[in-house]
PDB file of C-alpha atoms and ligand atoms in Angstrom:
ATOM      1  CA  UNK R  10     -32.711  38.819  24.540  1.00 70.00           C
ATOM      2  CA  UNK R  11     -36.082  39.228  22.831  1.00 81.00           C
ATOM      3  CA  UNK R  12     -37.068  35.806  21.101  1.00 92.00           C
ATOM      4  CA  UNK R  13     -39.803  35.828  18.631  1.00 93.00           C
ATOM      5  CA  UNK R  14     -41.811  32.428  19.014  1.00 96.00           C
ATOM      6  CA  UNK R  15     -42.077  29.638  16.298  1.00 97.00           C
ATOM      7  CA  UNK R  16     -44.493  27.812  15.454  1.00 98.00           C
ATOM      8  CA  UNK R  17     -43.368  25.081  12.920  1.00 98.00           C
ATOM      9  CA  UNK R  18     -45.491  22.008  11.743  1.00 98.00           C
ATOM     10  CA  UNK R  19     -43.891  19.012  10.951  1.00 98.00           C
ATOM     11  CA  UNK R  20     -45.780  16.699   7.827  1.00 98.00           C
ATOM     12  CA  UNK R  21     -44.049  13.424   8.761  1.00 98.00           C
ATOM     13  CA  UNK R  22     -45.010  11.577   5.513  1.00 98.00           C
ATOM     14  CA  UNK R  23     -47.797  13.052   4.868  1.00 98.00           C
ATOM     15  CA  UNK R  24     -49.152  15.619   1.963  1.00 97.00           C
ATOM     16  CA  UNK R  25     -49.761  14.992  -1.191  1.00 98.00           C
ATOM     17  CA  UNK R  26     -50.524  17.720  -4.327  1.00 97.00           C
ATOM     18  CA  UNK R  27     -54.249  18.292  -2.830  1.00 97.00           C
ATOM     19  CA  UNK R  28     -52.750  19.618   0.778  1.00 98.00           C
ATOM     20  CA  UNK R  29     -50.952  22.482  -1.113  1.00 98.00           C
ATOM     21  CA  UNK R  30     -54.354  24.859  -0.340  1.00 98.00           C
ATOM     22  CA  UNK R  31     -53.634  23.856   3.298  1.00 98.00           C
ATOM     23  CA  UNK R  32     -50.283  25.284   2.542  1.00 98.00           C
ATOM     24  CA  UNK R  33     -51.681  28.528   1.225  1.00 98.00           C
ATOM     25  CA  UNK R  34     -54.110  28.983   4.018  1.00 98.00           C
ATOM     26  CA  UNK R  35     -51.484  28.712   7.017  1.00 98.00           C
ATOM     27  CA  UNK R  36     -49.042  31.084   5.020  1.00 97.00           C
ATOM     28  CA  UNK R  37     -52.414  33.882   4.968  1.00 95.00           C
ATOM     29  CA  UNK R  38     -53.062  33.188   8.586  1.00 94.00           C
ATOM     30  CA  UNK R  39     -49.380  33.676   9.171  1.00 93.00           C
ATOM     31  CA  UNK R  40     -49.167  36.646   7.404  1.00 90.00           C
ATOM     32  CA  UNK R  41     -51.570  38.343   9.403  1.00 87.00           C
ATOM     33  CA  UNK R  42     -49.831  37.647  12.708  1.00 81.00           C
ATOM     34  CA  UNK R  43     -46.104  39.132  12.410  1.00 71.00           C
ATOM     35  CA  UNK R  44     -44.822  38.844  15.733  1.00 85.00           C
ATOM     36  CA  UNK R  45     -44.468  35.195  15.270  1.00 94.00           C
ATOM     37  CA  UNK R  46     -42.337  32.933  13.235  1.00 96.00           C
ATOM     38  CA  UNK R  47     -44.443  30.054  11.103  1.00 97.00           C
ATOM     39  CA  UNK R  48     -43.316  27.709   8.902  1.00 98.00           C
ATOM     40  CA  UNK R  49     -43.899  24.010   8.122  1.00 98.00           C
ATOM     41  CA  UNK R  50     -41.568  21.317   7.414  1.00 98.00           C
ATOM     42  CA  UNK R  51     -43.367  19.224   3.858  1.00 98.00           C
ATOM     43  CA  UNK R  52     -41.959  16.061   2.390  1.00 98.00           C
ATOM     44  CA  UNK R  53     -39.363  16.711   0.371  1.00 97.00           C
ATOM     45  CA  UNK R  54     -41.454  15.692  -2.612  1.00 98.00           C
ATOM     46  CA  UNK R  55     -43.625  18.836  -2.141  1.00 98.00           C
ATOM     47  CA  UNK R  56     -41.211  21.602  -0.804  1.00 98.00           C
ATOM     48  CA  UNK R  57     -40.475  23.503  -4.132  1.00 98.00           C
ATOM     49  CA  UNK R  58     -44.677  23.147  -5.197  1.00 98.00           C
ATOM     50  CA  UNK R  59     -45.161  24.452  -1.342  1.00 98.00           C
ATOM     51  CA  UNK R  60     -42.944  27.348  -2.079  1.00 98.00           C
ATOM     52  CA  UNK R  61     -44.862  28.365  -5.116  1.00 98.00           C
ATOM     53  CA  UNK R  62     -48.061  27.700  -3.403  1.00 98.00           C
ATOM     54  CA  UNK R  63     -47.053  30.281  -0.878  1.00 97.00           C
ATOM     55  CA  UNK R  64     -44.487  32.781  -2.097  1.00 95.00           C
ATOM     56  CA  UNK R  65     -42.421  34.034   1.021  1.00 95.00           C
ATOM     57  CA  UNK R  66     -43.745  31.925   3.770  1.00 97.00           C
ATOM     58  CA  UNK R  67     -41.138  29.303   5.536  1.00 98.00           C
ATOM     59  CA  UNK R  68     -41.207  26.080   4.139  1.00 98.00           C
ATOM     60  CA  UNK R  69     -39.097  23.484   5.333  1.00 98.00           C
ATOM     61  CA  UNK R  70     -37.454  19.464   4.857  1.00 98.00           C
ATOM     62  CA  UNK R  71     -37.380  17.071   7.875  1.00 98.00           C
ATOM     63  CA  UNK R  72     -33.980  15.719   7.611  1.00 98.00           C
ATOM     64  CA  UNK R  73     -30.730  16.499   5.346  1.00 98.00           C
ATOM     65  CA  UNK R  74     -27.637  14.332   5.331  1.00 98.00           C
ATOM     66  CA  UNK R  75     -24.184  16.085   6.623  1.00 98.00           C
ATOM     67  CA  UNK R  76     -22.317  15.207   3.021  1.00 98.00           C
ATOM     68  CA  UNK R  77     -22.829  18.011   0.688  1.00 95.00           C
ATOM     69  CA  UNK R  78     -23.004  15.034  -2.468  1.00 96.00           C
ATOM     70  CA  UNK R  79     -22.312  11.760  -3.477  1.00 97.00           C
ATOM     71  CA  UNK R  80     -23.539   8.321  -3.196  1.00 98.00           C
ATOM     72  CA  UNK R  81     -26.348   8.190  -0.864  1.00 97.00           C
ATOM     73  CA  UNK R  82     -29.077   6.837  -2.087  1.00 97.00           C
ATOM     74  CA  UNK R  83     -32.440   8.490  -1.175  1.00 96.00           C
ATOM     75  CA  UNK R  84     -30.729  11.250   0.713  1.00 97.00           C
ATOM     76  CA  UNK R  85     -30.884  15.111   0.168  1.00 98.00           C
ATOM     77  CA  UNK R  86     -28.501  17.747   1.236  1.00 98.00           C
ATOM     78  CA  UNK R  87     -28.545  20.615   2.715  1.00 98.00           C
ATOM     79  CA  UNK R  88     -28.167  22.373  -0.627  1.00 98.00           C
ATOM     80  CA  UNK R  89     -30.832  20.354  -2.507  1.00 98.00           C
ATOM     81  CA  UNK R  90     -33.509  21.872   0.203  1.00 98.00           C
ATOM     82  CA  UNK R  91     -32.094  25.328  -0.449  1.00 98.00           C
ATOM     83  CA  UNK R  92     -32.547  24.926  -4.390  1.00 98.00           C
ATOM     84  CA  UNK R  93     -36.137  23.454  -3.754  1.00 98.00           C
ATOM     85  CA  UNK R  94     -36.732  26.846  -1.503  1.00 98.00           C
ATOM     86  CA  UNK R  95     -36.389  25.523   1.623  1.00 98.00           C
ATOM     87  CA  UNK R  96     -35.430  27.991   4.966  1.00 98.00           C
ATOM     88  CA  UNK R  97     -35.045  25.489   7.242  1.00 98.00           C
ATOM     89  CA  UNK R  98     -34.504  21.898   8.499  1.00 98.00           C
ATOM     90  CA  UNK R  99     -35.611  19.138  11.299  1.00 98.00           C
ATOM     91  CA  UNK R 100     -32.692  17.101  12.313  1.00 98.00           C
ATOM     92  CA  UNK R 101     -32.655  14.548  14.905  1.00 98.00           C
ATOM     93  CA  UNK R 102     -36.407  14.123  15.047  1.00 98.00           C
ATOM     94  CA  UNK R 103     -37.087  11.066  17.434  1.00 97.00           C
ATOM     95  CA  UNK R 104     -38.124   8.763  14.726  1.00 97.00           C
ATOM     96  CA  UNK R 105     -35.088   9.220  12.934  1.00 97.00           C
ATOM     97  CA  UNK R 106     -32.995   8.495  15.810  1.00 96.00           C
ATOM     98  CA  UNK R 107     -35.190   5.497  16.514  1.00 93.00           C
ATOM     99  CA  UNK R 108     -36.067   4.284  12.791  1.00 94.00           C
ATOM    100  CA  UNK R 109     -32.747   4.780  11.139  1.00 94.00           C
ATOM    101  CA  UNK R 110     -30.047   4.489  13.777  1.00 94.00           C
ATOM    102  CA  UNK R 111     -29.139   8.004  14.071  1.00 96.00           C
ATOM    103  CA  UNK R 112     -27.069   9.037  17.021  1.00 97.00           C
ATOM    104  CA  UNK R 113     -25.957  12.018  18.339  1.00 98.00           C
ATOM    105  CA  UNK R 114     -22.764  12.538  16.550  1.00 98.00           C
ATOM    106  CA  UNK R 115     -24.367  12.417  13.201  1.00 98.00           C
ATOM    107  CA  UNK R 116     -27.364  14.665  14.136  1.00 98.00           C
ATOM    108  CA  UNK R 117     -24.605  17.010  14.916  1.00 98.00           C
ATOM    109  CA  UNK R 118     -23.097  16.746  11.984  1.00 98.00           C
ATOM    110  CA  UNK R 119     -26.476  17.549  10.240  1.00 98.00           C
ATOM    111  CA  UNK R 120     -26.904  20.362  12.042  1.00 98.00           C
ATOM    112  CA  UNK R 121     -23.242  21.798  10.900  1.00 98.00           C
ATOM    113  CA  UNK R 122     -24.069  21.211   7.791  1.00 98.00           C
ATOM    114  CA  UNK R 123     -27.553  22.649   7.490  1.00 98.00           C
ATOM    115  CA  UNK R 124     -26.096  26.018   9.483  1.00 98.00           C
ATOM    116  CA  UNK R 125     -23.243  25.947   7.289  1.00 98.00           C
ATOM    117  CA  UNK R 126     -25.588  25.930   4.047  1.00 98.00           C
ATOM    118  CA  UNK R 127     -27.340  29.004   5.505  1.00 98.00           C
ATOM    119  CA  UNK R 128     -30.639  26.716   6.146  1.00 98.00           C
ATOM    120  CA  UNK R 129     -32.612  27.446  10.079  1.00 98.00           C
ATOM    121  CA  UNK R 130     -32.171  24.075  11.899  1.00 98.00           C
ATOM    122  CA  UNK R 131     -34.755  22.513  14.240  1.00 98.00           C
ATOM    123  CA  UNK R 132     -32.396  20.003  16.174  1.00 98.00           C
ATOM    124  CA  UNK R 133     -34.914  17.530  18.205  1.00 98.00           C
ATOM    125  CA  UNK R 134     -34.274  15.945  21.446  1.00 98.00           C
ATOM    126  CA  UNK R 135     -36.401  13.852  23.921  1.00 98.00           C
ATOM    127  CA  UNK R 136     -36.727  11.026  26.536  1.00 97.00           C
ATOM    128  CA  UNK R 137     -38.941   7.613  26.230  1.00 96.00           C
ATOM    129  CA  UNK R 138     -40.559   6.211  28.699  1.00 96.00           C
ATOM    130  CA  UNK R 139     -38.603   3.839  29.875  1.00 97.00           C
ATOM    131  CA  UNK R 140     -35.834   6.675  30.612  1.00 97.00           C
ATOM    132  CA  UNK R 141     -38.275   9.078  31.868  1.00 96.00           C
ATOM    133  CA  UNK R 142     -39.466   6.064  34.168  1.00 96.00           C
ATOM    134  CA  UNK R 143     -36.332   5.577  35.373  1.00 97.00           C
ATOM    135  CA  UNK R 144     -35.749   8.903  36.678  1.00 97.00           C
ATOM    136  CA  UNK R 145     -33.391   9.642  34.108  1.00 98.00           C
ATOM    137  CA  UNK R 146     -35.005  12.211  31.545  1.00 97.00           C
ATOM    138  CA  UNK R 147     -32.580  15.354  32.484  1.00 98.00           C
ATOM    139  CA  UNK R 148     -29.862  13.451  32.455  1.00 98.00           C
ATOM    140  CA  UNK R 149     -30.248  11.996  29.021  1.00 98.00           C
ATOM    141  CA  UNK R 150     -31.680  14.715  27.186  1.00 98.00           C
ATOM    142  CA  UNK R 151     -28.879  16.742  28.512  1.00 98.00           C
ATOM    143  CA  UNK R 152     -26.404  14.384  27.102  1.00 98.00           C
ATOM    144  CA  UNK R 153     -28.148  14.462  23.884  1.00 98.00           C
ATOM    145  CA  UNK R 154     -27.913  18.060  23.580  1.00 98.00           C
ATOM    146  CA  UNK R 155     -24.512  18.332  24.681  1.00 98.00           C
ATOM    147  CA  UNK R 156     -23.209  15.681  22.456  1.00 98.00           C
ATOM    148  CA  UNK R 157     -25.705  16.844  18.927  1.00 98.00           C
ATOM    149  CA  UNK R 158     -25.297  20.510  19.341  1.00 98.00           C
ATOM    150  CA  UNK R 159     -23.048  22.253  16.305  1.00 98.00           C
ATOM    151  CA  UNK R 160     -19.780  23.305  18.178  1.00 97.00           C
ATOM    152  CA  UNK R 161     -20.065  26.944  17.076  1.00 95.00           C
ATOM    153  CA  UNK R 162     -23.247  28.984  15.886  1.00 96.00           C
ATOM    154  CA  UNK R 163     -23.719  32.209  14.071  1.00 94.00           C
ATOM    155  CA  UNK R 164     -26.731  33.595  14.379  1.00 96.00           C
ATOM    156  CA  UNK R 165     -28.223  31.832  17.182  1.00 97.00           C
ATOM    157  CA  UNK R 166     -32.206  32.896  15.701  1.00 96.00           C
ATOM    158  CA  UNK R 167     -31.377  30.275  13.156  1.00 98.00           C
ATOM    159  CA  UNK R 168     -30.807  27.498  15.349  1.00 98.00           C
ATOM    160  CA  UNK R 169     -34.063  25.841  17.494  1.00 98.00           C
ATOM    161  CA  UNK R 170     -34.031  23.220  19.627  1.00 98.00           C
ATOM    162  CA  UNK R 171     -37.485  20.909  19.655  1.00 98.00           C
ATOM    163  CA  UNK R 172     -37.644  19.344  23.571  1.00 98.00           C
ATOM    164  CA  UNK R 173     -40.096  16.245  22.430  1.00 98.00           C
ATOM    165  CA  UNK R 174     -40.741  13.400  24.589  1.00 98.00           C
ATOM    166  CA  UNK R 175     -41.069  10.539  22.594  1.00 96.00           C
ATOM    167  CA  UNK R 176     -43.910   9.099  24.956  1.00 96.00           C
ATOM    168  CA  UNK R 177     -45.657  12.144  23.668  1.00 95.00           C
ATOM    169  CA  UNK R 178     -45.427  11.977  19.983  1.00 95.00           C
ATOM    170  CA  UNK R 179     -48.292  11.028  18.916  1.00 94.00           C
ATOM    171  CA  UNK R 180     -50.027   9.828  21.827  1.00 94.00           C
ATOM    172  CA  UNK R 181     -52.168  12.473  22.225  1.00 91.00           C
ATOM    173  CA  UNK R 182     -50.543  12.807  25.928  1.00 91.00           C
ATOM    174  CA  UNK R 183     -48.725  15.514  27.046  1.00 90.00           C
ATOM    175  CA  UNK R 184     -46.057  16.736  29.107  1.00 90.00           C
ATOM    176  CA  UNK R 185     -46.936  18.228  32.254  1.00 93.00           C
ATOM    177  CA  UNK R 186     -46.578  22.469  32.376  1.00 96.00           C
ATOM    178  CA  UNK R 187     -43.687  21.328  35.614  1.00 96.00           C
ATOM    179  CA  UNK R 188     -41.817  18.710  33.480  1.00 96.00           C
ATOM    180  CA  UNK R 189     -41.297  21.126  30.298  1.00 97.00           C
ATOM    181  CA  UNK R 190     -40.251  24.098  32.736  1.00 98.00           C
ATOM    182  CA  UNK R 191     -37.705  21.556  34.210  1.00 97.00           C
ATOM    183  CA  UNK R 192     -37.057  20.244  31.088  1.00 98.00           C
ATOM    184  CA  UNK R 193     -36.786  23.655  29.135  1.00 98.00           C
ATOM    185  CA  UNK R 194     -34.631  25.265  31.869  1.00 98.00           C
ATOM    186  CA  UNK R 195     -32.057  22.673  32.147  1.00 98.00           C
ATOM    187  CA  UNK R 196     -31.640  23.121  27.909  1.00 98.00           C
ATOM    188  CA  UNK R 197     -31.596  26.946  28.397  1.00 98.00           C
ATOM    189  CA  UNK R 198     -28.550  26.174  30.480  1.00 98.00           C
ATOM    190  CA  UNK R 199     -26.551  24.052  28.410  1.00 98.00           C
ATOM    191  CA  UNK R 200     -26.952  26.582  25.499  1.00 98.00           C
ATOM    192  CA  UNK R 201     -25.420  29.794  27.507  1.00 98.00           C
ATOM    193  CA  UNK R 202     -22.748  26.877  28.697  1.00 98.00           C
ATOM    194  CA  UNK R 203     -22.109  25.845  24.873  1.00 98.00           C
ATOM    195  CA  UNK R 204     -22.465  29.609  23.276  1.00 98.00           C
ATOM    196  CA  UNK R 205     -22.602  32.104  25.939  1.00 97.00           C
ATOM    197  CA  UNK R 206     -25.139  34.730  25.378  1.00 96.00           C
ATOM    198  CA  UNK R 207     -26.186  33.908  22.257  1.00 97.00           C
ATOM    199  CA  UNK R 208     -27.420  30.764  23.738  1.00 97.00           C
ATOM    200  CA  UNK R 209     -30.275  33.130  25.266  1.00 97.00           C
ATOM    201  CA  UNK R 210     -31.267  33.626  21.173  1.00 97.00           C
ATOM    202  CA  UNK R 211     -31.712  30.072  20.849  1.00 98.00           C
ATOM    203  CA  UNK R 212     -35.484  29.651  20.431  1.00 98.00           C
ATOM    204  CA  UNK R 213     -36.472  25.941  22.780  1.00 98.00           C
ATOM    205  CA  UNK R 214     -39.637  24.364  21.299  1.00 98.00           C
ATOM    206  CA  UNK R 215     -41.664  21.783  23.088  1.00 98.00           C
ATOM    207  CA  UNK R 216     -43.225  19.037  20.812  1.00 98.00           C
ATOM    208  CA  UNK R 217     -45.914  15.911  21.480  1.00 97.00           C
ATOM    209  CA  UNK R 218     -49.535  16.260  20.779  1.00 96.00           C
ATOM    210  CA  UNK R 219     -49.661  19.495  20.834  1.00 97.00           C
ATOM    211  CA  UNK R 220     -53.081  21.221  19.910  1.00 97.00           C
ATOM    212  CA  UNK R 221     -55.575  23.750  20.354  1.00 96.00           C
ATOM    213  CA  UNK R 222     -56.701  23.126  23.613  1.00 96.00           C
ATOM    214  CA  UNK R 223     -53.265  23.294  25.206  1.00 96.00           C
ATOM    215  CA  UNK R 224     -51.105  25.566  22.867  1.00 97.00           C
ATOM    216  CA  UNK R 225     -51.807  28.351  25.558  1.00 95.00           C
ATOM    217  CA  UNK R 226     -50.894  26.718  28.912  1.00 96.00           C
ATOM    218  CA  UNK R 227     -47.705  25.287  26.593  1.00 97.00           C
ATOM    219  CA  UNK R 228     -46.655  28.693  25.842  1.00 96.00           C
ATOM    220  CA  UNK R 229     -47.208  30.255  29.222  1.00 95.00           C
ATOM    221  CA  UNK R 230     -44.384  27.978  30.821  1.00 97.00           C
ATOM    222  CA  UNK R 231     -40.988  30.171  31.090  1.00 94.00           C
ATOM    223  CA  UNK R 232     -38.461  28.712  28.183  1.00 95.00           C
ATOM    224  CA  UNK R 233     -41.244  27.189  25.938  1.00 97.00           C
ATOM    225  CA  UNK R 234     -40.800  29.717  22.627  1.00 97.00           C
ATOM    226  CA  UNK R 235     -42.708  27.899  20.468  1.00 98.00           C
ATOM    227  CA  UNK R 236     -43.681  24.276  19.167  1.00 98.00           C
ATOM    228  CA  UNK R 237     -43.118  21.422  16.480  1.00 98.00           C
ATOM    229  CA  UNK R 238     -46.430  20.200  15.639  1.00 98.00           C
ATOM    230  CA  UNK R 239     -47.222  17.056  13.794  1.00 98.00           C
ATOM    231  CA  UNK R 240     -50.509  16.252  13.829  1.00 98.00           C
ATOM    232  CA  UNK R 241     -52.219  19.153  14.660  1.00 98.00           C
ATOM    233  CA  UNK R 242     -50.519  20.918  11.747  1.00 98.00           C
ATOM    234  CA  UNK R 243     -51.743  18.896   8.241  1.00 98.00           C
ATOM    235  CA  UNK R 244     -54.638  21.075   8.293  1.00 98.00           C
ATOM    236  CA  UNK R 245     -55.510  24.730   8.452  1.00 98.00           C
ATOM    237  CA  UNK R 246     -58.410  24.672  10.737  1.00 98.00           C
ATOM    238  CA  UNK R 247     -56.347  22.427  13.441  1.00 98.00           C
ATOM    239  CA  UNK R 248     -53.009  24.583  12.759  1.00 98.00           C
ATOM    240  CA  UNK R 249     -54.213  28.454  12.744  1.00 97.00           C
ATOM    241  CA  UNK R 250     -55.471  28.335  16.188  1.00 96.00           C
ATOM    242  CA  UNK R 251     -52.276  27.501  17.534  1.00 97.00           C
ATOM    243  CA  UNK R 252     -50.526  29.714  15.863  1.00 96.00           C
ATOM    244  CA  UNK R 253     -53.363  32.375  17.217  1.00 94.00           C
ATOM    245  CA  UNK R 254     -52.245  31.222  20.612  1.00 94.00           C
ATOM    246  CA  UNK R 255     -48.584  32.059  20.037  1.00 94.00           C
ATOM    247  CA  UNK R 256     -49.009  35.369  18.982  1.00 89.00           C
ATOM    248  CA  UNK R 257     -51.235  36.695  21.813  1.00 59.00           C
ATOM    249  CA  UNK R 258     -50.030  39.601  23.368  1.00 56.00           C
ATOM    250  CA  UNK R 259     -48.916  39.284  26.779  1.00 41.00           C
ATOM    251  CA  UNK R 260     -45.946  37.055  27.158  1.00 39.00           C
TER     252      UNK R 260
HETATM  253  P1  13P U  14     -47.585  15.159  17.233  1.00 54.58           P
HETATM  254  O1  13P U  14     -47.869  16.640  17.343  1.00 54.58           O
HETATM  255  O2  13P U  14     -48.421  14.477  16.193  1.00 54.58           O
HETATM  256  O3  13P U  14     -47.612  14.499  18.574  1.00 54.58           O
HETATM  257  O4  13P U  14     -46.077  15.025  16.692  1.00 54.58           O
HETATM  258  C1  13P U  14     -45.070  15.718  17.344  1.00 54.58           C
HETATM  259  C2  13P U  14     -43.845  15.629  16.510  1.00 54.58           C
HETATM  260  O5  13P U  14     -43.216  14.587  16.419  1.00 54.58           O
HETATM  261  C3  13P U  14     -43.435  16.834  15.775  1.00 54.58           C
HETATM  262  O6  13P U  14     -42.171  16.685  15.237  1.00 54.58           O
END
C-alpha cells in the first residue's frame, strides 16, 4: 500500500498575527511539491486567519476534547476546528500527556472523536528516558498504542501516528536511524494487528528535533513516512528544506 509522506509542523504556543507570511510561504513551497502531504498544526487562536492566509493548504489544532459541547472551559471540539478550517488534529502529544494528565484512554477518545468529525488525526506516542533507560521503550510505547488507538478506522490515510521520544523533544538530540526502525516496525505491527490491512495505510511519523541536517537519513529508515516538527517548523527557511527532503524521488 502506497503511502504518501507527511510532513506536519507542530506551533506549540507559538505564532502570533506576524507568522501568518510564514504560513503563506510553506503552503507555496508545498504546492510545488505534490507527492507529499504538508500541513501545520497553529494555535487555535490563528487557525481560521491561517486558512485565509493560505487558501487550500492543511492547517491544523494541537488538541480537541472527545465531548462534542458543553462545559469545558478553555477546550475546543472537534467541530470548532472544522468551522475554523481545520483538516486535522494532534492528540496525545507528549506534553499533554505530561502537562495535563492525559492518559491513554482519553487520547483515545480524542482520536474517536476527531475521526468521527471527519478531521485527519496525528495520535502521538513516545518513551522518556527513564523508560527508555530501563530497557523498556517497546514495551511501553506498544502499550500506549494499543490502549489510545480508535477501535475502528475508516480511511486509514486519515489517521497518523507521531513515534516521539520525549527525551528528544526539544533537545536537539535524536533518535538513532536503529532505534526508530525498531521502534517504527514494532507500531507497523500493532496497526495490521488492530485494523488488518488498512493498518499498512496508516502513515508512522517520527518526531524530536528534527531538522535539515537529518530529515534525509530520518526518512530513509523503512516505516518512517514522515515527521511532526516543532521547532524546525515556525519558520519557512528552517521548514521548506525538510519538506524538500521528503519529497525526493527515490524512496
Ligand atoms: P521539536 O521538533 O522542537 O523537537 O519538537 C518535536 C515535537 O514535539 C513535535 O510535536
Amino acid at each position: 500500500m502506497t503511502r504518501w509522506r507527511l510532513i506536519a509542523g507542530n506551533w506549540k504556543m507559538n505564532g502570533l498575527s506576524n507568522a501568518l507570511s510564514e504560513v503563506t510561504a510553506i503552503a507555496m513551497a508545498a504546492e510545488r511539491h505534490g507527492e507529499v502531504d504538508v500541513a501545520l498544526c497553529v494555535p487555535a487562536t490563528l487557525i481560521e486567519r491561517a486558512v485565509r492566509a493560505a487558501p487550500g493548504f492543511m492547517i491544523g489544532g494541537q488538541d480537541i476534547r472527545s465531548e462534542a459541547s458543553g462545559a469545558f472551559t478553555g477546550d475546543s471540539s472537534a467541530a470548532m476546528l472544522i468551522d475554523a478550517g481545520a483538516r486535522l488534529t494532534i492528540v496525545g502529544h507528549s506534553e499533554r500527556r505530561q502537562g495535563h494528565g492525559e492518559r491513554d484512554a482519553a487520547v483515545k477518545a480524542k482520536a474517536e472523536a476527531g475521526l468521527g468529525a471527519g478531521l485527519s488525526v496525528i495520535l502521538c506516542v513516545g518513551e522518556s528516558d527513564e523508560v527508555r533507560s530501563a530497557g523498556q521503550a517497546v514495551a511501553h510505547v506498544a502499550a500506549q498504542l494499543d490502549q489510545s488507538l480508535p477501535a475502528t478506522i475508516g480511511d486509514p490515510a486519515a489517521l497518523s501516528i507521531a513515534y516521539e521520544p520525549i527525551w528528544a523533544i526539544g533537545t536537539g538530540k535524536v533518535a538513532g536511524v536503529a532505534e526508530i526502525g525498531e521502534m517504527h516496525a514494532v507500531l507497523r505491527a500493532r496497526l495490521v494487528a488492530a485494523y488488518g490491512d488498512a493498518g499498512q495505510g496508516v502513515r508512522i511519523l517520527y518526531g524530536g528535533s528534527v531538522k535539515a541536517s537529518n530529515a534525509a537519513e530520518i526518512f530513509g529508515v523503512p516505516d518512517v513516512d514522515g515527521a511532526l516538527v516543532g521547532g524546525a517548523s515556525l519558520t519557512s527557511a528552517d521548514f521548506i528544506p525538510i519538506i524538500f527532503a521528503a519529497a525526493r524521488p527515490g524512496r
